[in-house]
Amino acid sequence: MKKYFFGIMIFILLTSLVPFQSDSETGFSEVCLENSKSFKEIDHHAVVLNEQKRKFISLVEFSKILDQVSKYDLDKKNKYRIEKSKSGKIEKCKWESLSKKENLISIEKQIFNTEIECPLGDKIIKGNFKIVDYLIVRRVFPKKIYLRIGENEIQKLSIDKVNYFPYFEGRLLCLDEAEAEFDKLK
């Protein structure tokens, strides 16, 4: 009887430790900083639409916004409950803060992988696409940050009610179709 009780206690202890990791990484700040650095180097090739003000800003200005937003990732000093799931083509990972004092409530990361066929003239082109969505929810301003990455490039950044869309000279073929499929499955 003592062996069973001892075994059950060890099992409960081990399973309760697994979801409360503090050293996991989302990749959010790295993505923001990498894109920020590249935007500073290619400023003359694109602009970003600030949808709320209906004006274009330079990539240098947008890179400053990304530098600021990158700071809203997980705090290594705090502990988080991690939930992971996979459904079809979508993998989800959610970090929820265990502290009521921390400004960060949660970060959700969704990864979508798909293969799309697109017509190009009289040919059909196949492409594999990876789209990553981040949703950060905070107790203080900014309360909601949404970032969409399509094939390692920022497609959209929303900070509360302000939306930013980078416009480049070229866009990957079939990426719009991949994003539409992802949005339909969400």
Tab-separated table of C-alpha atoms in Angstrom:
chain	number	residue	atom	x	y	z
A	1	MET	CA	0.000	0.000	0.000
A	2	LYS	CA	2.830	2.389	0.845
A	3	LYS	CA	4.475	1.635	-2.524
A	4	TYR	CA	1.336	2.637	-4.418
A	5	PHE	CA	0.881	5.786	-2.352
A	6	PHE	CA	4.561	6.720	-2.845
A	7	GLY	CA	4.322	6.034	-6.604
A	8	ILE	CA	1.181	8.149	-6.961
A	9	MET	CA	2.790	11.025	-5.027
A	10	ILE	CA	5.870	10.991	-7.292
A	11	PHE	CA	3.661	10.895	-10.392
A	12	ILE	CA	1.621	13.891	-9.161
A	13	LEU	CA	4.766	15.801	-8.270
A	14	LEU	CA	6.358	15.194	-11.683
A	15	THR	CA	3.236	16.037	-13.686
A	16	SER	CA	2.656	19.224	-11.712
A	17	LEU	CA	6.174	20.456	-12.492
A	18	VAL	CA	6.035	19.947	-16.257
A	19	PRO	CA	3.517	22.642	-17.270
A	20	PHE	CA	5.039	25.344	-15.059
A	21	GLN	CA	8.290	26.082	-16.844
A	22	SER	CA	9.881	29.494	-16.686
A	23	ASP	CA	12.695	29.153	-19.209
A	24	SER	CA	10.722	28.428	-22.376
A	25	GLU	CA	11.047	30.781	-25.325
A	26	THR	CA	8.359	31.945	-27.713
A	27	GLY	CA	10.643	33.285	-30.433
A	28	PHE	CA	8.608	36.509	-30.513
A	29	SER	CA	11.325	38.971	-29.525
A	30	GLU	CA	13.860	37.321	-31.838
A	31	VAL	CA	11.497	37.627	-34.821
A	32	CYS	CA	10.810	41.282	-34.048
A	33	LEU	CA	14.486	42.149	-33.656
A	34	GLU	CA	15.583	40.238	-36.792
A	35	ASN	CA	12.948	41.982	-38.906
A	36	SER	CA	13.757	45.331	-37.324
A	37	LYS	CA	17.410	44.947	-38.257
A	38	SER	CA	16.626	43.977	-41.849
A	39	PHE	CA	14.103	46.835	-42.206
A	40	LYS	CA	16.766	49.366	-41.234
A	41	GLU	CA	18.928	48.055	-44.091
A	42	ILE	CA	16.264	48.045	-46.861
A	43	ASP	CA	14.346	51.220	-46.081
A	44	HIS	CA	14.112	52.409	-49.682
A	45	HIS	CA	12.380	49.230	-50.917
A	46	ALA	CA	9.109	49.372	-48.981
A	47	VAL	CA	6.749	51.289	-46.762
A	48	VAL	CA	4.359	50.375	-43.961
A	49	LEU	CA	0.724	51.400	-43.844
A	50	ASN	CA	-0.490	52.649	-40.488
A	51	GLU	CA	-4.148	51.801	-41.031
A	52	GLN	CA	-5.549	53.922	-38.184
A	53	LYS	CA	-3.967	57.177	-39.418
A	54	ARG	CA	-4.212	56.138	-43.085
A	55	LYS	CA	-0.622	57.079	-43.743
A	56	PHE	CA	2.562	55.365	-44.764
A	57	ILE	CA	5.578	55.259	-42.480
A	58	SER	CA	9.110	54.297	-43.412
A	59	LEU	CA	10.620	50.954	-42.527
A	60	VAL	CA	13.067	52.756	-40.244
A	61	GLU	CA	10.119	54.111	-38.227
A	62	PHE	CA	8.500	50.674	-38.260
A	63	SER	CA	11.740	49.064	-37.071
A	64	LYS	CA	11.641	51.325	-33.992
A	65	ILE	CA	8.117	50.066	-33.267
A	66	LEU	CA	9.335	46.462	-33.592
A	67	ASP	CA	12.239	47.161	-31.239
A	68	GLN	CA	9.756	48.446	-28.651
A	69	VAL	CA	7.260	45.601	-29.144
A	70	SER	CA	10.011	42.964	-28.825
A	71	LYS	CA	10.232	43.799	-25.116
A	72	TYR	CA	6.785	42.329	-24.437
A	73	ASP	CA	7.948	38.702	-24.596
A	74	LEU	CA	8.156	36.314	-21.632
A	75	ASP	CA	9.984	37.501	-18.523
A	76	LYS	CA	12.582	34.916	-17.517
A	77	LYS	CA	11.987	35.717	-13.820
A	78	ASN	CA	8.351	34.617	-13.918
A	79	LYS	CA	6.703	31.230	-14.227
A	80	TYR	CA	4.169	30.257	-16.873
A	81	ARG	CA	1.733	27.445	-17.455
A	82	ILE	CA	2.368	26.058	-20.929
A	83	GLU	CA	-0.377	24.440	-22.990
A	84	LYS	CA	0.512	22.744	-26.270
A	85	SER	CA	-1.815	21.236	-28.836
A	86	LYS	CA	-1.906	20.214	-32.476
A	87	SER	CA	-4.966	20.036	-34.662
A	88	GLY	CA	-4.505	19.224	-38.313
A	89	LYS	CA	-2.072	21.723	-39.836
A	90	ILE	CA	-2.065	24.061	-36.810
A	91	GLU	CA	0.240	23.764	-33.804
A	92	LYS	CA	-0.576	25.925	-30.781
A	93	CYS	CA	1.451	26.829	-27.742
A	94	LYS	CA	0.151	29.136	-25.038
A	95	TRP	CA	2.083	30.594	-22.118
A	96	GLU	CA	-0.109	31.847	-19.252
A	97	SER	CA	1.415	33.838	-16.418
A	98	LEU	CA	0.991	32.375	-12.958
A	99	SER	CA	1.559	35.772	-11.351
A	100	LYS	CA	-1.259	38.299	-10.914
A	101	LYS	CA	1.362	41.057	-10.539
A	102	GLU	CA	2.999	40.572	-13.926
A	103	ASN	CA	1.877	42.825	-16.786
A	104	LEU	CA	1.835	39.888	-19.208
A	105	ILE	CA	-1.287	37.723	-19.053
A	106	SER	CA	-0.545	35.318	-21.914
A	107	ILE	CA	1.244	34.701	-25.193
A	108	GLU	CA	-0.254	32.385	-27.787
A	109	LYS	CA	1.761	31.146	-30.751
A	110	GLN	CA	0.118	29.335	-33.659
A	111	ILE	CA	2.173	27.689	-36.381
A	112	PHE	CA	0.527	26.733	-39.656
A	113	ASN	CA	2.258	24.648	-42.338
A	114	THR	CA	0.642	23.989	-45.689
A	115	GLU	CA	1.293	23.174	-49.312
A	116	ILE	CA	-0.520	25.358	-51.850
A	117	GLU	CA	-0.890	25.014	-55.618
A	118	CYS	CA	-1.182	28.273	-57.573
A	119	PRO	CA	-1.655	28.931	-61.268
A	120	LEU	CA	1.106	30.950	-62.915
A	121	GLY	CA	0.217	31.487	-66.534
A	122	ASP	CA	-0.310	28.032	-67.961
A	123	LYS	CA	1.634	26.270	-65.171
A	124	ILE	CA	0.723	25.151	-61.679
A	125	ILE	CA	3.252	26.006	-58.992
A	126	LYS	CA	3.407	24.172	-55.666
A	127	GLY	CA	4.770	25.857	-52.585
A	128	ASN	CA	5.197	24.978	-48.926
A	129	PHE	CA	4.358	27.803	-46.567
A	130	LYS	CA	4.807	28.436	-42.875
A	131	ILE	CA	2.741	31.120	-41.150
A	132	VAL	CA	3.210	32.016	-37.490
A	133	ASP	CA	0.742	34.087	-35.472
A	134	TYR	CA	1.530	35.597	-32.078
A	135	LEU	CA	-1.117	37.024	-29.774
A	136	ILE	CA	0.096	38.797	-26.640
A	137	VAL	CA	-2.416	39.850	-23.987
A	138	ARG	CA	-1.310	42.244	-21.243
A	139	ARG	CA	-2.840	43.980	-18.209
A	140	VAL	CA	-1.432	47.394	-19.197
A	141	PHE	CA	-1.028	49.357	-22.428
A	142	PRO	CA	-0.522	47.977	-24.969
A	143	LYS	CA	-3.117	45.408	-23.936
A	144	LYS	CA	-3.199	43.363	-27.142
A	145	ILE	CA	-0.414	42.745	-29.661
A	146	TYR	CA	-0.919	40.567	-32.724
A	147	LEU	CA	1.903	39.661	-35.108
A	148	ARG	CA	1.653	37.550	-38.263
A	149	ILE	CA	4.796	36.186	-39.889
A	150	GLY	CA	4.557	34.586	-43.337
A	151	GLU	CA	7.672	32.817	-44.559
A	152	ASN	CA	9.861	34.779	-42.092
A	153	GLU	CA	8.471	38.164	-43.158
A	154	ILE	CA	6.085	40.347	-41.186
A	155	GLN	CA	2.654	40.413	-42.812
A	156	LYS	CA	0.759	42.321	-40.124
A	157	LEU	CA	1.337	43.894	-36.733
A	158	SER	CA	-1.568	45.100	-34.584
A	159	ILE	CA	-1.020	47.032	-31.382
A	160	ASP	CA	-4.389	47.440	-29.700
A	161	LYS	CA	-6.452	49.043	-32.506
A	162	VAL	CA	-3.567	50.208	-34.731
A	163	ASN	CA	-2.709	47.935	-37.679
A	164	TYR	CA	0.535	47.993	-39.647
A	165	PHE	CA	1.011	46.284	-43.024
A	166	PRO	CA	4.428	46.256	-44.715
A	167	TYR	CA	4.312	46.724	-48.504
A	168	PHE	CA	7.242	45.396	-50.489
A	169	GLU	CA	8.018	45.502	-54.193
A	170	GLY	CA	7.547	41.748	-54.453
A	171	ARG	CA	5.389	39.240	-52.605
A	172	LEU	CA	5.738	35.478	-52.452
A	173	LEU	CA	3.518	33.678	-54.905
A	174	CYS	CA	0.651	31.775	-53.219
A	175	LEU	CA	1.209	33.360	-49.785
A	176	ASP	CA	-2.217	35.036	-49.906
A	177	GLU	CA	-3.837	31.649	-50.539
A	178	ALA	CA	-1.907	30.095	-47.637
A	179	GLU	CA	-3.025	32.912	-45.317
A	180	ALA	CA	-6.638	32.503	-46.432
A	181	GLU	CA	-6.499	28.771	-45.686
A	182	PHE	CA	-5.017	29.442	-42.239
A	183	ASP	CA	-7.650	32.066	-41.394
A	184	LYS	CA	-10.398	29.674	-42.498
A	185	LEU	CA	-9.082	26.888	-40.235
A	186	LYS	CA	-8.605	29.087	-37.141
